[in-house]
Amino acid sequence: MAIGSAVALLAGCASLTGGDGEEDEPIVVGTTSAPSVLDPAGAWDGSWELYRNVYQTLLHFPDASAIPEPDAAESCGFTDNSSQVYRCKLKDGLTFSSGRPLDAQAVKYSIERTINIAAPVGPAPLLDSLDRIETSGDHTVIFHLRESNATFPLVLATPAASLVDPEDYPADALRDSEEVTGSGPYVLKSYAPDDRAELVRNDSYKGAAELENKAVTIRYFHDSAKMVEALRDDKLDLTYRGLTPEQISTIQDREFENKDVSLHDIVGTEIRYLVFNPGHESVEDPAVRQAIAQVIDRKALVRNVYQRTAEPLYSMVPGGITGHTSAFFDEYGEPNRKKAEEVLSDAGISTPVELTFWYTTDRYGTSARTEFEEIQRQLNASGLFKVGIEHKATWKDYQDGIKKGEYAVFGRGWFPDFPDPDNYIGPFVGPENALGVPYEDEELTGKLLPESRRQSDRAAAGSTLKDAQRILAEDARLLPLWQGRVYIAAHDEIAGVEWTIDSSTIMRMWKLHRKASW
C-alpha cells in the first residue's frame, strides 16, 4: 500500500482509535537494527532508534519538519548575530526516570561527558564546534561555539545531545549497564542484548511527544527472513528496517501469506556507500579508487539487487536534500571500462588489482550480501580487479574491525543525524569522524564547511557545499551507491505508522496505536 493511500485510510479511522483492553497491549516492532550500547555517549549509529524513545533532548524535529522545536527546553535561540552563542531555557519540573531533577547542570554534564569520553564510535565529533557551556541558575544553559555554526540547533535535536542522569552515568567512562536513566517518552523496563527492549510509558515525561500507546516492545533480528516470519505469524505488529527487496515486493503486491499486512512507503534519505581506507597500500593511490568509481554500474546494482526499492546515487548528499548534485556522474559519467583502464595505466598500476571488500548483514539486512556479490561481479568482470568479499556476522565485530583499521574497503549506510547537506559531508571528514577513518582535506574542513555553517539560510549553505561534493567525487575515498526509501510492513490494525518517521528517519514509537474497530 502506498503511503498516500495509507494516510487517507488511517485518517478515516482516526475516530475509531483508542479505548481499553487490547489497545493496552504493547505494540511489538521488529527490526534488524539493534543498539550497539545503551549509553548515548557511545554510539553514532542505528542505536539512535532506541535513544530517541528513552532519552530526551533540548530540541526535537516535529513530524517531517527540518526545523527543530523545543522538547526539554521551553525556548532556545542564538543571542548574537554570528551564530556563536546559543541559549536554552529549560521547562519547569523536569525529572529523570530516577526521580532526580533534570536541571541546567545535568544538561551541561550530559553534553560535556559525551565530548570528554570521545568514544571511538561515539557522537562526540558532532559536538566539536562547542567551546564551552555555562549555566545560569537551574533553568538556563548557554552554549559558546568556537566558530559560527548555524547547524548547532539541529545537533542539539539529535541523540548525540541526549540528556542523562549524572548520578548514574560516570563522567569519564561509558555506563556498563543494561539500564537507562533518561527523561524521554518511555522508560526502558527491560533489555536483552540482540533480543528485545521493553518500553513502557514514562509518566513523569514533560516534552513535546504525545504518547498514543502505553508500551512498545522492540524485537531485534539478525535475519530478515525470521523477522518476516514473525510478522506473518502475528508475533510482530510491524517491521522497521531490514526488509529485503523481495519481501517488500511480496507485501506491496499483496502476495504476502498474511493478508492483513500492508506496506507503508515513506520518503527517506538513507544512503549506502563504500569507504576506502588510504592507510592500506591497495587503495592508497587515488587512481585505484577512481577506476573503481569509473567501473561501478549503479543502475545495474539497484536493478539486480534492490528492484524498485532504491535509486542510483551520484553524490554523498542524496536527492531531496538542499544542494544535492550529481557530482560522481559529472566526474565519471556512465560506467566505462576503457577509461578505468587508462586511469590505472597512467598511474603505473598493474592489473588486476587485488582487493577485499568487507560488509555485514547485521543492521543492514541480508540484502547486503547480494549487494556485495553484485559489486564483486561488476569489478571482476572488467578484468581490471580481482575482488574478494568478506563479512562480519555482528555489527559490534564489524565496528571493531573498522576502528582497528583492518579493512581497505568496506560498506556503510547512513541515516541522517539531521536533514541538512552538512550532515552528509561533515561527519565523514576530519581527523576524527563517524567512519573511524581519518579524512584530511583543508579545503573541505578549513574552508567550505566553516563557510556553509556561517549561513543561517540553509538553502544558501547547500549551494556552498556543491564544491564539497565535487572534491569528494574527485578524491573518491567515499563512493555513494544508492539512495533508499523507508518501508514499514504493518498489520492493518496498527494506526499512526505514517507519522512515526521524523525528518532524520528515526522511528518515534509513541505515534503507534491500535485501532479499536473498523
XYZ file of C-alpha atoms in Angstrom:
518
model
C 0.000 0.000 0.000
C 1.411 3.388 -0.945
C 1.761 5.880 1.858
C -0.765 8.232 0.276
C -3.425 5.522 0.422
C -2.371 4.578 3.935
C -2.704 8.171 5.138
C -6.189 8.521 3.738
C -7.314 5.178 5.117
C -5.896 5.701 8.575
C -7.141 9.279 8.785
C -10.627 7.961 8.072
C -10.328 5.584 11.017
C -8.942 8.154 13.458
C -12.226 8.469 15.327
C -12.228 4.729 15.937
C -8.903 4.558 17.753
C -8.326 4.461 21.461
C -10.191 2.601 24.166
C -9.284 -0.053 26.681
C -8.398 -3.717 26.616
C -6.456 -4.794 23.581
C -5.227 -1.249 22.968
C -3.216 -1.529 26.193
C -1.184 -4.461 24.842
C 2.364 -3.475 23.852
C 2.960 -2.639 20.211
C 5.608 -5.124 19.015
C 8.122 -3.802 16.468
C 10.681 -5.928 14.645
C 13.964 -4.594 13.254
C 17.408 -5.777 12.171
C 18.988 -2.690 13.752
C 19.946 -3.493 17.347
C 21.694 -0.967 19.624
C 25.467 -1.133 19.970
C 25.390 0.181 23.533
C 22.742 1.798 25.731
C 24.864 4.795 26.702
C 24.248 7.613 24.168
C 27.866 8.791 24.519
C 28.990 5.501 22.994
C 27.203 5.156 19.656
C 26.747 7.117 16.463
C 24.676 4.571 14.545
C 21.303 2.846 14.493
C 21.330 2.792 18.306
C 19.742 6.219 17.982
C 16.478 4.447 17.150
C 16.216 3.394 20.781
C 17.793 6.545 22.216
C 15.149 8.785 20.635
C 12.463 6.965 22.569
C 14.067 6.724 26.019
C 16.286 9.806 26.225
C 15.248 13.419 25.873
C 16.979 16.262 24.062
C 16.617 20.009 24.396
C 15.109 20.199 20.921
C 13.388 17.767 18.564
C 12.240 17.544 14.946
C 8.441 17.773 14.791
C 6.928 15.368 12.261
C 8.625 15.853 8.868
C 9.981 19.316 9.655
C 13.680 20.108 9.290
C 13.378 22.974 11.779
C 13.928 21.914 15.401
C 11.491 22.919 18.138
C 11.711 22.747 21.963
C 11.416 19.439 23.811
C 13.110 19.543 27.229
C 13.676 23.226 26.553
C 10.966 25.829 26.860
C 12.791 28.051 24.384
C 16.129 28.218 22.560
C 17.853 30.640 20.231
C 21.057 32.365 19.176
C 21.689 35.527 21.165
C 24.210 37.038 18.725
C 24.398 37.820 15.019
C 27.273 35.452 14.275
C 25.620 32.155 15.373
C 28.184 31.538 18.118
C 26.183 31.899 21.350
C 23.129 29.693 21.787
C 20.866 29.934 24.839
C 18.236 27.477 26.068
C 15.774 27.836 28.912
C 14.509 24.569 30.404
C 10.926 23.699 31.240
C 9.959 23.657 34.912
C 9.732 20.398 36.818
C 11.774 18.139 34.550
C 12.949 14.896 36.148
C 14.803 11.762 35.111
C 13.183 8.348 35.441
C 15.151 8.038 38.696
C 13.106 10.912 40.107
C 16.157 13.177 40.307
C 15.851 16.649 38.769
C 16.853 17.430 35.195
C 18.309 20.904 35.547
C 20.816 23.100 33.730
C 23.760 21.392 35.430
C 22.541 17.987 34.233
C 22.344 19.310 30.662
C 25.885 20.668 30.902
C 27.125 17.404 32.404
C 25.453 15.237 29.753
C 26.895 17.026 26.752
C 30.351 17.587 28.258
C 30.725 13.888 29.152
C 29.981 12.842 25.554
C 32.744 15.184 24.393
C 35.187 14.158 27.128
C 34.666 10.413 26.742
C 35.099 10.735 22.962
C 34.174 7.092 22.390
C 35.791 5.709 19.211
C 32.402 5.169 17.554
C 30.525 7.747 19.608
C 28.931 11.051 18.519
C 31.476 13.449 20.064
C 32.590 14.738 16.614
C 29.095 16.127 16.076
C 29.721 18.456 19.014
C 33.202 19.577 18.002
C 32.120 23.164 17.332
C 31.307 23.582 21.026
C 33.865 25.590 23.030
C 32.262 25.722 26.463
C 28.939 25.509 28.286
C 27.824 27.772 31.107
C 24.704 27.726 33.240
C 22.675 30.479 34.836
C 20.550 29.224 37.687
C 18.719 25.921 37.379
C 16.982 26.579 34.088
C 19.346 28.354 31.681
C 22.110 26.786 29.589
C 24.368 28.855 27.335
C 26.472 27.227 24.615
C 29.528 29.099 23.346
C 30.781 27.877 19.972
C 34.350 28.076 18.671
C 33.105 29.406 15.368
C 29.861 30.277 13.654
C 27.675 27.200 13.250
C 24.064 27.646 12.192
C 23.610 23.847 12.318
C 24.180 23.683 16.087
C 20.438 23.724 16.954
C 19.990 20.737 14.645
C 22.772 18.895 16.506
C 21.010 19.563 19.821
C 17.925 17.877 18.371
C 19.817 14.629 17.766
C 20.508 11.789 20.236
C 24.129 12.988 20.288
C 22.814 15.543 22.795
C 20.801 13.041 24.863
C 20.328 14.032 28.489
C 21.376 11.552 31.180
C 21.246 11.436 34.975
C 24.693 12.460 36.317
C 24.237 10.121 39.272
C 24.113 7.047 37.023
C 26.437 7.971 34.161
C 30.151 8.380 35.007
C 31.855 11.490 33.673
C 34.863 9.702 32.183
C 33.569 6.307 31.015
C 30.581 4.695 29.364
C 27.959 3.254 31.672
C 28.301 -0.525 31.780
C 24.698 -1.452 32.402
C 21.577 -2.769 30.708
C 19.580 0.002 32.339
C 18.737 3.503 31.145
C 18.132 6.591 33.261
C 16.659 9.158 30.918
C 13.718 11.543 30.702
C 12.259 10.545 27.353
C 8.741 9.413 26.452
C 9.453 5.841 27.572
C 11.250 4.060 30.384
C 13.322 1.008 29.455
C 11.585 -1.648 31.532
C 13.893 -4.482 30.464
C 16.576 -5.143 27.894
C 18.117 -8.312 26.477
C 21.002 -7.547 24.074
C 20.318 -8.557 20.460
C 16.907 -9.865 21.530
C 14.478 -7.241 22.783
C 13.843 -3.924 24.520
C 10.641 -3.449 26.502
C 9.485 0.158 26.755
C 6.713 1.490 28.982
C 5.230 4.949 29.153
C 7.200 7.443 31.260
C 4.510 9.061 33.387
C 6.886 11.827 34.504
C 7.816 12.831 30.939
C 7.406 16.504 30.123
C 8.111 17.121 26.479
C 6.658 17.564 23.035
C 5.739 13.919 22.370
C 2.100 12.916 22.800
C 2.062 9.191 23.501
C -0.578 7.170 21.660
C 0.259 3.902 23.438
C 1.291 2.661 26.855
C 4.056 0.255 25.893
C 6.221 -0.881 22.992
C 8.391 -3.980 22.682
C 11.211 -3.868 20.121
C 12.470 -7.256 18.934
C 15.880 -7.491 17.280
C 16.611 -9.927 14.463
C 19.829 -10.939 12.698
C 17.907 -12.459 9.813
C 15.267 -10.684 7.714
C 13.504 -13.957 6.921
C 12.953 -14.748 10.602
C 11.666 -11.222 11.183
C 9.136 -11.530 8.359
C 8.142 -14.990 9.594
C 7.355 -13.467 12.994
C 5.267 -10.784 11.264
C 3.372 -13.453 9.309
C 2.711 -15.441 12.497
C 1.299 -12.363 14.299
C 4.240 -12.205 16.706
C 5.054 -8.712 15.426
C 2.753 -5.790 14.757
C 5.151 -4.197 12.308
C 8.695 -4.327 10.966
C 11.084 -1.432 10.510
C 14.477 -1.697 8.791
C 15.865 -4.877 7.303
C 13.205 -5.933 4.768
C 14.727 -7.360 1.602
C 13.585 -6.111 -1.829
C 11.879 -9.464 -2.434
C 9.963 -9.175 0.843
C 8.991 -5.598 0.057
C 7.664 -6.607 -3.375
C 5.716 -9.539 -1.949
C 3.937 -7.377 0.613
C 3.495 -4.472 -1.800
C 1.830 -6.732 -4.379
C -0.496 -8.157 -1.700
C 1.009 -11.620 -2.162
C 2.072 -11.978 1.480
C 0.656 -15.020 3.286
C -0.860 -12.822 5.985
C -3.323 -10.700 4.024
C -3.886 -8.106 6.748
C -0.314 -6.790 6.408
C 0.226 -3.632 4.343
C 3.368 -1.884 3.182
C 3.906 1.779 4.039
C 6.322 3.524 1.699
C 7.773 6.729 3.157
C 10.225 9.106 1.518
C 13.631 8.551 3.056
C 17.167 9.844 2.795
C 19.055 6.666 3.654
C 22.229 6.174 1.608
C 24.694 3.331 1.130
C 28.292 3.848 0.112
C 31.767 2.325 0.043
C 34.609 3.603 2.226
C 38.244 3.348 1.123
C 40.941 3.477 3.790
C 44.068 5.093 2.231
C 46.070 3.681 5.129
C 46.059 0.418 3.144
C 48.535 0.258 0.294
C 45.983 -1.375 -2.029
C 43.788 1.761 -2.152
C 46.328 4.422 -1.195
C 46.676 5.605 -4.798
C 43.637 7.713 -5.853
C 43.807 6.069 -9.275
C 42.579 2.754 -7.828
C 39.602 4.435 -6.191
C 38.849 6.488 -9.296
C 38.994 3.409 -11.510
C 36.503 1.626 -9.265
C 34.254 4.692 -9.435
C 34.572 4.524 -13.227
C 33.523 0.858 -13.395
C 30.717 0.651 -10.831
C 27.298 0.430 -12.503
C 24.806 1.795 -10.006
C 21.819 1.288 -12.288
C 22.600 -2.416 -12.596
C 23.169 -2.608 -8.849
C 19.765 -1.228 -7.915
C 18.071 -3.152 -10.735
C 19.625 -6.528 -9.948
C 19.646 -6.262 -6.165
C 17.121 -3.695 -4.976
C 14.455 -3.830 -7.692
C 12.006 -0.955 -7.124
C 13.219 -0.038 -3.667
C 16.294 2.169 -4.323
C 17.676 4.799 -6.708
C 21.236 5.180 -8.044
C 23.134 7.807 -6.054
C 25.854 10.017 -7.528
C 26.686 12.175 -4.514
C 27.075 11.737 -0.767
C 24.247 14.290 -0.460
C 21.068 12.471 -1.548
C 18.212 13.742 -3.645
C 15.614 15.626 -1.618
C 18.289 17.382 0.437
C 19.031 21.011 -0.409
C 22.170 21.370 -2.521
C 22.197 17.818 -3.928
C 24.284 17.409 -7.078
C 25.284 14.502 -9.319
C 28.979 15.065 -8.682
C 30.079 11.473 -9.352
C 28.161 11.307 -12.630
C 29.627 14.666 -13.642
C 33.124 13.346 -12.869
C 32.888 9.789 -14.251
C 29.788 9.593 -16.459
C 28.403 6.190 -17.385
C 30.427 3.078 -16.433
C 33.412 2.820 -18.783
C 35.996 0.066 -18.566
C 38.337 1.696 -21.092
C 38.538 4.938 -19.093
C 39.182 2.967 -15.910
C 41.998 1.066 -17.608
C 43.558 4.347 -18.753
C 43.405 5.765 -15.226
C 45.250 2.747 -13.844
C 47.754 2.647 -16.702
C 48.586 6.354 -16.383
C 49.296 5.785 -12.675
C 51.576 2.828 -13.441
C 49.308 0.348 -11.637
C 49.361 -3.221 -12.923
C 46.160 -5.176 -13.250
C 44.249 -6.977 -11.974
C 44.265 -5.027 -8.706
C 43.608 -7.412 -5.818
C 41.224 -6.138 -3.120
C 38.987 -7.423 -0.369
C 35.641 -5.712 0.283
C 34.018 -6.095 3.712
C 30.347 -5.938 4.684
C 27.898 -7.006 7.378
C 24.307 -8.188 7.144
C 23.773 -7.275 10.787
C 21.943 -3.926 10.805
C 21.852 -3.661 7.003
C 19.821 -6.820 6.363
C 20.515 -9.885 4.269
C 20.434 -7.879 1.005
C 23.898 -6.562 1.857
C 25.371 -9.922 0.859
C 23.672 -9.816 -2.558
C 24.779 -6.212 -2.997
C 28.440 -7.027 -2.436
C 28.236 -10.064 -4.676
C 26.972 -7.772 -7.445
C 29.777 -5.267 -6.826
C 32.279 -8.120 -6.906
C 30.779 -9.406 -10.168
C 30.962 -5.990 -11.842
C 34.564 -5.266 -10.870
C 35.883 -8.733 -11.640
C 34.070 -8.795 -14.986
C 36.101 -5.732 -16.016
C 39.307 -7.774 -15.766
C 40.919 -4.799 -14.014
C 40.232 -6.053 -10.497
C 40.309 -9.264 -8.549
C 37.907 -8.639 -5.691
C 37.144 -10.951 -2.818
C 34.357 -10.271 -0.322
C 34.301 -10.990 3.397
C 31.764 -10.286 6.099
C 31.446 -9.956 9.844
C 28.448 -11.611 11.449
C 27.789 -8.949 14.083
C 27.706 -5.171 13.970
C 29.969 -4.988 17.004
C 32.664 -7.100 15.359
C 32.292 -5.084 12.159
C 32.740 -1.801 14.015
C 35.723 -3.188 15.917
C 37.376 -4.068 12.613
C 36.741 -0.578 11.245
C 38.096 1.004 14.416
C 41.262 -1.084 14.193
C 41.738 -0.142 10.532
C 41.514 -3.749 9.356
C 39.604 -3.104 6.134
C 40.880 -1.469 2.963
C 37.354 -1.209 1.568
C 34.106 -1.588 3.467
C 30.422 -0.800 3.129
C 28.465 1.610 5.287
C 24.984 3.037 5.435
C 23.942 6.444 6.653
C 20.704 7.717 8.068
C 20.936 11.457 8.631
C 21.514 12.899 12.079
C 19.576 15.908 10.851
C 18.125 16.904 7.441
C 20.835 19.238 6.152
C 23.521 18.817 3.445
C 26.226 19.420 6.057
C 25.243 16.141 7.703
C 26.164 14.132 4.622
C 29.661 15.635 4.432
C 30.802 16.967 7.819
C 30.529 13.649 9.731
C 32.823 11.885 7.243
C 35.770 14.286 7.123
C 38.407 15.467 9.560
C 40.881 13.545 11.753
C 38.078 12.014 13.832
C 34.803 11.212 12.155
C 31.863 8.819 12.027
C 33.746 6.386 9.784
C 36.752 5.785 12.011
C 38.999 6.522 9.004
C 40.739 9.949 9.095
C 39.947 12.169 6.116
C 42.159 15.241 5.979
C 41.332 17.895 3.379
C 41.992 21.538 4.173
C 39.548 22.916 1.610
C 36.732 20.781 2.986
C 37.343 21.206 6.705
C 39.107 24.577 6.682
C 37.038 26.486 4.140
C 33.856 25.009 2.688
C 32.258 23.510 5.804
C 33.014 26.544 8.026
C 31.691 28.863 5.319
C 28.451 26.902 4.990
C 27.969 26.821 8.770
C 28.041 30.602 8.928
C 24.959 30.709 6.738
C 21.709 30.710 8.683
C 19.918 30.340 5.334
C 20.443 26.611 4.857
C 19.406 26.775 1.196
C 22.378 29.077 0.597
C 24.562 26.687 2.580
C 23.539 23.881 0.243
C 24.871 25.889 -2.685
C 28.201 26.368 -0.897
C 28.520 22.630 -0.364
C 28.284 21.848 -4.077
C 32.045 22.391 -4.265
C 32.483 19.937 -1.380
C 30.600 17.284 -3.323
C 32.905 17.862 -6.304
C 36.005 17.341 -4.119
C 34.585 14.112 -2.698
C 33.935 12.827 -6.208
C 37.413 13.664 -7.470
C 39.104 12.023 -4.480
C 36.708 9.033 -4.359
C 37.549 7.955 -0.820
C 33.799 7.685 -0.339
C 31.776 6.122 -3.154
C 27.983 6.622 -3.000
C 25.963 3.702 -4.348
C 22.248 4.142 -3.788
C 19.538 6.064 -2.001
C 16.645 4.209 -0.425
C 13.190 4.747 0.932
C 11.706 3.771 4.287
C 9.481 0.697 4.186
C 7.350 -0.349 7.128
C 5.254 -3.511 6.954
C 2.416 -3.359 9.475
C -0.737 -5.221 10.351
C -3.771 -3.220 9.300
C -4.931 -2.778 12.894
C -1.895 -0.578 13.641
C -2.509 3.150 13.222
C -0.128 6.086 13.218
C 2.505 4.427 11.021
C 2.705 7.360 8.619
C 3.576 9.734 11.466
C 6.300 7.656 13.125
C 9.258 8.705 10.964
C 10.785 12.097 11.686
C 12.893 14.091 9.233
C 16.032 12.222 10.309
C 14.260 8.885 9.523
C 14.151 7.782 13.174
C 11.041 5.941 14.342
C 9.064 7.626 17.105
C 7.348 4.684 18.750
C 4.892 6.891 20.597
C 2.919 7.585 17.404
C 1.796 3.949 17.076
C -1.527 2.657 18.378
C -4.171 0.039 17.690
C -7.477 0.691 16.016
C -10.352 -0.154 18.295
C -12.622 -1.238 15.464
C -13.468 -0.666 11.838
